[in-house]
XYZ file of C-alpha atoms in Angstrom:
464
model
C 3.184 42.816 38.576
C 0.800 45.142 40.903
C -2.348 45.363 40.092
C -3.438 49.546 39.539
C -5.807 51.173 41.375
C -9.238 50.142 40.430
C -10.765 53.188 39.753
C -8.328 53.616 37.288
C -9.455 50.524 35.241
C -11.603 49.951 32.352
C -14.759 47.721 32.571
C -14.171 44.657 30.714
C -17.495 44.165 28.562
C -16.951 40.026 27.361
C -18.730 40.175 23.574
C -19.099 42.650 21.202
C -22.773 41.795 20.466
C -26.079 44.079 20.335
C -25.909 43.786 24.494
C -22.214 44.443 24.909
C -22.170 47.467 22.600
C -24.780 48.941 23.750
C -23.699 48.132 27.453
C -20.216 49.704 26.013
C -22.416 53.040 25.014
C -23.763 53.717 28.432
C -20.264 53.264 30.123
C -19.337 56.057 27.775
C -22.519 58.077 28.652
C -21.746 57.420 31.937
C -18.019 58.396 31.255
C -16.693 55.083 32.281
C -13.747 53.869 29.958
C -14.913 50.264 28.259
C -12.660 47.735 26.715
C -14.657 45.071 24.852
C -13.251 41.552 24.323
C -15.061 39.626 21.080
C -13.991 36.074 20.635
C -15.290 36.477 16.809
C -13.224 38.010 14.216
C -15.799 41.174 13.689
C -18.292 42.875 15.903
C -22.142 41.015 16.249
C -20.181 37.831 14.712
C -23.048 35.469 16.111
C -25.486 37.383 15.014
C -23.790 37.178 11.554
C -24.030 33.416 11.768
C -28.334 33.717 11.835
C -28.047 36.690 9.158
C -30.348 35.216 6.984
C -33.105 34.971 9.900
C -35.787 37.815 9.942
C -36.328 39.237 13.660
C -39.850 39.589 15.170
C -38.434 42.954 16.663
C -38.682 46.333 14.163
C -35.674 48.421 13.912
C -37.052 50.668 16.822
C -37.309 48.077 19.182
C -33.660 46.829 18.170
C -31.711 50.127 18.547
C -29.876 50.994 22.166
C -30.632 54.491 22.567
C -27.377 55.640 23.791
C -25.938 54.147 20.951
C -27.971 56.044 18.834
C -26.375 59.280 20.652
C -23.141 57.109 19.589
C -23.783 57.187 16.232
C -25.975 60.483 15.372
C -22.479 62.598 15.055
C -21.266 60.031 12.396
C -24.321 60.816 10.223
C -25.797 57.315 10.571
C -29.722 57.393 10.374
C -32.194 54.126 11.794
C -33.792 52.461 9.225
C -37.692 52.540 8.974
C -38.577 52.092 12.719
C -41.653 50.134 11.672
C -39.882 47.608 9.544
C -37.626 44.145 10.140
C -34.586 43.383 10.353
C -32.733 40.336 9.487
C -29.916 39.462 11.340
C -27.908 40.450 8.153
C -29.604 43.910 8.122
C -28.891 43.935 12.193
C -25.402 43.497 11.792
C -24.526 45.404 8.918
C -26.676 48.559 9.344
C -25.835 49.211 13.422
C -23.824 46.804 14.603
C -20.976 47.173 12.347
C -21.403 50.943 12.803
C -21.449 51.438 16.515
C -18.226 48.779 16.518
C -16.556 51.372 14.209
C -17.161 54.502 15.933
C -16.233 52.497 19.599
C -12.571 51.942 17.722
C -10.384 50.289 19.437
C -12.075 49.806 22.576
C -13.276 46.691 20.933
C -10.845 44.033 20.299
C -11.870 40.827 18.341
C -10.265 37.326 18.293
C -9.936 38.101 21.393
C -11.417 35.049 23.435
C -12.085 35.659 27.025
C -10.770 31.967 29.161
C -11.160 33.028 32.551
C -11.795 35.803 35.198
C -11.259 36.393 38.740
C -9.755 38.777 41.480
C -6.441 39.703 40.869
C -4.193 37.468 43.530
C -7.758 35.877 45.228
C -9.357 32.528 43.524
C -12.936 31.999 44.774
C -11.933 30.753 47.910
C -9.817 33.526 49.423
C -12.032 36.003 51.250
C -9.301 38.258 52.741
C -9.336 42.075 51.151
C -11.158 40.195 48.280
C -13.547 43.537 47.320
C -10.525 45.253 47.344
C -8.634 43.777 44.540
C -9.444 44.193 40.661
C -10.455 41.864 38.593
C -8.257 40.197 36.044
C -9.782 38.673 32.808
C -7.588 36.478 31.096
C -8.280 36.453 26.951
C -6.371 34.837 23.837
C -5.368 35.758 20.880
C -3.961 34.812 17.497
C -0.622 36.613 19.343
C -0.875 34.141 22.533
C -2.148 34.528 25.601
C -2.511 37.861 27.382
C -4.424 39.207 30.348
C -6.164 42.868 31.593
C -7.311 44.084 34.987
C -10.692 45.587 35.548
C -13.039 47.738 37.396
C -15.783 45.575 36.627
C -16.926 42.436 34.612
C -20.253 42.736 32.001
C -20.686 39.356 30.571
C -22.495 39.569 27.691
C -21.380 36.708 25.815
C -24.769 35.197 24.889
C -25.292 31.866 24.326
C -25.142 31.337 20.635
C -21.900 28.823 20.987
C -23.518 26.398 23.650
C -27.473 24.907 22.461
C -28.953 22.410 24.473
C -28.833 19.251 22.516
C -31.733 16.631 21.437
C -31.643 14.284 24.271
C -34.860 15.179 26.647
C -32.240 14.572 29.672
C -30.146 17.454 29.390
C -27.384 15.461 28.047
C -26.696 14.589 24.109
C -28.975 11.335 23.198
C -27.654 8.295 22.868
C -25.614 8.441 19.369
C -26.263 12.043 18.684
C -22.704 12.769 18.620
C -21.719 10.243 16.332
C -24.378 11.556 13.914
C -22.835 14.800 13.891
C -22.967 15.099 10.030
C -26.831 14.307 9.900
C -27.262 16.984 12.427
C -27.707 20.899 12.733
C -28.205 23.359 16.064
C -29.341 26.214 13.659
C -32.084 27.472 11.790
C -30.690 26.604 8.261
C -30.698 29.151 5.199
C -32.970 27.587 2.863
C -32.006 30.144 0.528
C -28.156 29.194 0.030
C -28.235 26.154 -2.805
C -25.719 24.560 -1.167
C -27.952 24.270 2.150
C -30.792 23.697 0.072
C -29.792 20.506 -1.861
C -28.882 19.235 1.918
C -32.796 19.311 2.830
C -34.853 19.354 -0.474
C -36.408 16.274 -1.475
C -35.743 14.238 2.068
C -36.967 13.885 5.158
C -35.963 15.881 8.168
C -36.666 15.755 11.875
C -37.282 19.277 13.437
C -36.897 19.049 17.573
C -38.077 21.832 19.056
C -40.880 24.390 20.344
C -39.897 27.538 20.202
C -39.573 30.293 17.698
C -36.428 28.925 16.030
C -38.363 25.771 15.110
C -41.513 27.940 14.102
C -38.770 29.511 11.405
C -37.256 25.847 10.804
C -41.000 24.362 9.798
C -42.228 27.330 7.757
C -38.763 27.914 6.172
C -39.130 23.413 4.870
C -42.580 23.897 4.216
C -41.683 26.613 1.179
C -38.947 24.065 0.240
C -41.582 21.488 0.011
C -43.961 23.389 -2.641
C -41.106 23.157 -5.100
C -39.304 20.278 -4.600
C -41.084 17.149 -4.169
C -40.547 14.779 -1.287
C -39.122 17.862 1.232
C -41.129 16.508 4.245
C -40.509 17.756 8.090
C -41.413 15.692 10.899
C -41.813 18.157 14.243
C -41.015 16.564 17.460
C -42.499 18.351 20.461
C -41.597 16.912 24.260
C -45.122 17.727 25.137
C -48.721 18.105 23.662
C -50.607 20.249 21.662
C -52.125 22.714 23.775
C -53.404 26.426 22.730
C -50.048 28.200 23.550
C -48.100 25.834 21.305
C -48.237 27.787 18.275
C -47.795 31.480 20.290
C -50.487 34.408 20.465
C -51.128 34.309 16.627
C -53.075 37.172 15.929
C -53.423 38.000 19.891
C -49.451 38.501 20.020
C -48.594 42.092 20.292
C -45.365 41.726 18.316
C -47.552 40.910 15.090
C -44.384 39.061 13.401
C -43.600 36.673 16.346
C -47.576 35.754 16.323
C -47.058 35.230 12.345
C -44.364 32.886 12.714
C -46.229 30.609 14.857
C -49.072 30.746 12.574
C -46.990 29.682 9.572
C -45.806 26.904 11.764
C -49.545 25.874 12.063
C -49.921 26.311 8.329
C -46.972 23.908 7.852
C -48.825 20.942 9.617
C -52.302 21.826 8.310
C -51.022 21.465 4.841
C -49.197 18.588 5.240
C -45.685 19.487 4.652
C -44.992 18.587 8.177
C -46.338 15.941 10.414
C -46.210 16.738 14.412
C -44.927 14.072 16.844
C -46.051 14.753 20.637
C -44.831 13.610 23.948
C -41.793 12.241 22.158
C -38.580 12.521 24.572
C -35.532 11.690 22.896
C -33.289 8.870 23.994
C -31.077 7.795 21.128
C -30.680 8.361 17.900
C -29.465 5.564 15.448
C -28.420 4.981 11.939
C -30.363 2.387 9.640
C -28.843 0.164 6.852
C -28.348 3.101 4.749
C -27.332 5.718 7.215
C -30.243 7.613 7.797
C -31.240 8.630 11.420
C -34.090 6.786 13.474
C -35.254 8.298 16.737
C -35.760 6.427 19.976
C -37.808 7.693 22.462
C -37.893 7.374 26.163
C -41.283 5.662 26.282
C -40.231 3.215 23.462
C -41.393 5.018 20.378
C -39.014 4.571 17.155
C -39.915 7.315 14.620
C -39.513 6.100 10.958
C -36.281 7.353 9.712
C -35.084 10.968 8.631
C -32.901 12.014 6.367
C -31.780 14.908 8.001
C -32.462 16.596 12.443
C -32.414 20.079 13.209
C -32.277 20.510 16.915
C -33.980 23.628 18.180
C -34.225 22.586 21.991
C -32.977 26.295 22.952
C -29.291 27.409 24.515
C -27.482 27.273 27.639
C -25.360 29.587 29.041
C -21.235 28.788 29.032
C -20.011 29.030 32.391
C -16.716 27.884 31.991
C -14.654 31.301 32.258
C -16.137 32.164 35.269
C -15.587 29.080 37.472
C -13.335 31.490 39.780
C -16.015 34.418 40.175
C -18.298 33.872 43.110
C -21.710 33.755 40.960
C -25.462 33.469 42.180
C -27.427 30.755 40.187
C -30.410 29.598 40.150
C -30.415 26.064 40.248
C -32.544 25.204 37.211
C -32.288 28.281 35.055
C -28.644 29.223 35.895
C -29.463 32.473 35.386
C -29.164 35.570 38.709
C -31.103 34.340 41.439
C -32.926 37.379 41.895
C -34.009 37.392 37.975
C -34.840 33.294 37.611
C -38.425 33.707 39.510
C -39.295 36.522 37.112
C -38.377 34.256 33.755
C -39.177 31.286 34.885
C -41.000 29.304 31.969
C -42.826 26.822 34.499
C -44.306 30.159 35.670
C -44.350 32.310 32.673
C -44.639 31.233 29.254
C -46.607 34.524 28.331
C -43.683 36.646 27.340
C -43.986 38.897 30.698
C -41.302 39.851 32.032
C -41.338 42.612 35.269
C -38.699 45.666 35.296
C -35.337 44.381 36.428
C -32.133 46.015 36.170
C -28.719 45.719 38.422
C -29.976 44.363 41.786
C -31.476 40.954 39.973
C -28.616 40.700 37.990
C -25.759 41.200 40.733
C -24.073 38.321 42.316
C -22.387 37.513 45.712
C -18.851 38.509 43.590
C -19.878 42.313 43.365
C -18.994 44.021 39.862
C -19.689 41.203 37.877
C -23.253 41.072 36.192
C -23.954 38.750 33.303
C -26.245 40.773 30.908
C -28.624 39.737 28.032
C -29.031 36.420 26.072
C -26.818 34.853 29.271
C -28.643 36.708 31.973
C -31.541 34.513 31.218
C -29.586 31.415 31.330
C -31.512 28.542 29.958
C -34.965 30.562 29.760
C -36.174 31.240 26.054
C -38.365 34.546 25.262
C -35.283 37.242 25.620
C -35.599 40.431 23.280
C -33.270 43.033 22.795
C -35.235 45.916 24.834
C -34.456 43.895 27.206
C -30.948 43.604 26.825
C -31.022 47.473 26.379
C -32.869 48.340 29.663
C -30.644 46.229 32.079
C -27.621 47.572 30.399
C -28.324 51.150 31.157
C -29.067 50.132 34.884
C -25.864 48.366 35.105
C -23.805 50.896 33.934
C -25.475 53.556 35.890
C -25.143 51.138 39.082
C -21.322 50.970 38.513
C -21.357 54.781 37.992
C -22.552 55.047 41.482
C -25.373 56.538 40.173
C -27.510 54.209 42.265
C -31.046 56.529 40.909
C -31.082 56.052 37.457
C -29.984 52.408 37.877
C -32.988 51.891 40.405
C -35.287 53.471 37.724
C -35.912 50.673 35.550
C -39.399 50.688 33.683
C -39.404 47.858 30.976
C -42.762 46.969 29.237
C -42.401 44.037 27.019
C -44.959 42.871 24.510
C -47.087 39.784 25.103
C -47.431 36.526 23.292
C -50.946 36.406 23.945
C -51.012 33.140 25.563
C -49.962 31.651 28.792
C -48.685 28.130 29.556
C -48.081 27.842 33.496
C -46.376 25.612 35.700
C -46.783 22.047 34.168
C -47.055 23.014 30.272
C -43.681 23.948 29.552
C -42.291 20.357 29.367
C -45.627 18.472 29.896
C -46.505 15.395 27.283
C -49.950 15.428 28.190
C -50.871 19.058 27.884
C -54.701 18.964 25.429
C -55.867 21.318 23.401
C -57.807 24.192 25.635
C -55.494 23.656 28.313
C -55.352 26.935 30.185
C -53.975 28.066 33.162
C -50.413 30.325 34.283
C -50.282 33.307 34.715
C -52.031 35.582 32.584
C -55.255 35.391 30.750
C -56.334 32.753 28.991
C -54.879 31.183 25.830
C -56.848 31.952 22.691
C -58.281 28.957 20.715
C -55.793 28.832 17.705
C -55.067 25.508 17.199
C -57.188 23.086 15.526
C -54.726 20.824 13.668
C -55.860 19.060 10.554
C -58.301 22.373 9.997
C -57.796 24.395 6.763
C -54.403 26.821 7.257
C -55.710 30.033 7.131
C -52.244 32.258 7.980
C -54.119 35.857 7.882
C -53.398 39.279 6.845
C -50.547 39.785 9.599
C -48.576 36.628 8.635
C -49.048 37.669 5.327
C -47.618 41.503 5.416
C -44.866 40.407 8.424
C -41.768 38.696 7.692
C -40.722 35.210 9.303
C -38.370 35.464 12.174
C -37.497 34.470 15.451
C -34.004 34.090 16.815
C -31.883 34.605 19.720
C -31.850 37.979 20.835
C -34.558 39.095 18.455
């Protein structure tokens, strides 16, 4: 079969989350033809998965304008622009929505397995540019295949987190403890989930938001049910960016979560482990879980471990697609120096739209969650802005996609090169990239969580 002239072909948007519809909006804007390939069984079906989860973003900082243009004809209003979704909310109020009114240019169960040039694998160089892309997909029919235009990978990383082993790699044991073990925040609000945690001891590895959530989330457990207890592992010290901006953080939820987090050791329903790199993890006597550490530390055992160590991207599909990597995010070359968190842990990120995310293979750009690759920190503006560059940049409409002005809110605080992983990091420790990191932690000193943790709701996910 000959492949059809390319300008004749759809763009092939891989994931029907809040990046790939709203990428899907702007081809329309930009009257490009979209066909959007969901390996889920519904539209925003990881976001689904974290629906109980509260975002630090407000509903107008979660809304893709030209989906909004989408929408308006269908008689769909935003919710309260000043108020929070949960993923729940997210997914049922506009992503749902824009998935309906897109029809059937969005196919679920429909899981992408590979893409490349038609007739060309990575190695053929010969009238390569010339040829379409093919993106090969299954479903519950079989297998079936579709040329494209162009290739917007917005995927995310929801199906791939980084697992508890400091190295990279699962510890030693982790898989075999499997059913002690969860990758997500868990919904302390489902009995089911509940009974799993209340009353026993779990582990929480992790630094970032989703752990924030995990630790304040155990802590309410705790003040019902007696003997709910987390223990917070952290590869490196306490420093003053390890609980975010607090109060300095100019998304006012994001800097409550943290805070809660604090309140959650101050109190006592958690107790936090530093420096602690795991290396195995074991089962006692009676089946509970006992951490090893690199440096020799055993922790006394858990009941339960909730890895939060972040996500990486999945790769897999596009082992025949000439892509440029950075070598330690693996995200686009040109975007790793600007997300780097060795360099930036203060939630800056600089305007970038389709020249840091293009690749040597031209017409593929991997968008979102995934364009970051293993960096944490993403929000959905972001998602938003580089998708309207892209789209415009495949339009040939090479102005509006060089136009990209993207202010993101700060944490607040700034880590640097050296704090991101580093054991050793003391409180006061300064240093990166912006100004320096307010004094907020003082662990062991009365919890006072404030008016803004108080009034804003607990969140912090991918993608929020």
């Amino acid at each position: 079969m000959n492949a059809p002239a390319t300008t004749e072909l759809p763009v092939v948007v891989i994931g029907a989350g809040p990046a790939g519809l709203a990428a899907t909006a702007h081809l329309i804007d930009q009257g490009i033809e979209p066909l959007v390939l969901e390996a889920g069984p519904i539209a925003g079906a990881a976001v689904r998965e974290w629906s109980h989860v509260r975002l630090f973003s407000t509903w107008g900082e979660v809304v893709d304008p030209a989906a909004e243009k989408l929408l308006a004809p269908t008689g769909w209003t935003r919710p309260d622009p000043a108020t929070y979704p949960s993923g729940g909310d997210w997914a049922e109020s506009y992503l749902q929505p824009l998935a309906d009114v897109l029809g059937d240019r969005v196919r679920t169960g429909a899981r992408v397995t590979g893409v490349s040039r038609a007739g060309r694998d990575r190695i053929v160089d010969a009238d390569r540019e010339a040829q379409p892309f093919v993106v090969h997909f299954t479903t519950a029919d079989g297998e079936e295949r579709v040329f494209a235009r162009a290739v917007i990978d917005a995927s995310g990383t929801w199906t791939t987190p980084s697992p508890a082993g400091a190295s990279g790699l699962p510890a030693l044991g982790e898989n075999a403890a499997a059913d002690r073990i969860s990758y997500r925040v868990p919904d302390l609000k489902d009995p089911a989930v509940r009974a799993r945690y209340a009353g026993r001891r779990t582990a929480v590895i992790g630094s970032g938001a989703s752990a924030f959530t995990a630790l304040a989330t155990l802590a309410d457990v705790a003040k019902d049910e007696p003997g709910t207890h987390a223990v917070w592992i952290l590869r490196r010290g306490i420093s003053g960016s390890t609980f975010g901006g607090g109060e300095a953080d100019q998304l006012p939820a994001r800097g409550a979560l943290g805070l809660a987090a604090k309140a959650a050791v101050d109190n006592g329903y958690a107790d936090a482990v530093t420096g602690f790199r795991t290396e195995a993890i074991e089962r006692d006597g009676e089946g509970r879980l006992v951490l090893a550490g690199e440096d020799g530390r055993r922790l006394d055992p858990v009941d339960e471990v909730i890895v939060l160590t972040g996500f990486r991207p999945d790769l897999s599909f596009l082992s025949e697609i000439r892509l440029g990597l950075d070598e330690r995010l693996q995200a686009p070359t040109e975007l790793a120096p600007l997300i780097d968190p060795n360099q930036h842990s203060c939630g800056t990120v600089y305007p970038h739209g389709h020249r840091e995310l293009s690749h040597p293979e031209q017409g593929v750009y991997l968008v979102g969650m995934k364009s970051y690759g293993r960096a944490p920190t993403f929000l959905a503006m972001t998602g938003y802005e580089q998708v309207r560059s892209v789209a415009a940049a495949i339009a040939g409409d090479l102005d509006s996609a060089d136009r990209v002005e993207l202010t993101l809110p700060e944490t607040g605080v700034c880590g640097g090169a050296g704090l991101f992983d580093a054991a050793d990091a003391q409180e006061g420790d300064g240093g990166g990239c912006c100004a320096a990191a307010p004094q907020l932690v003082q662990l062991g000193a009365p919890a006072t969580v404030g008016a803004a943790a108080e009034q804003a709701p607990a969140g912090g996910c991918c993608g929020s």
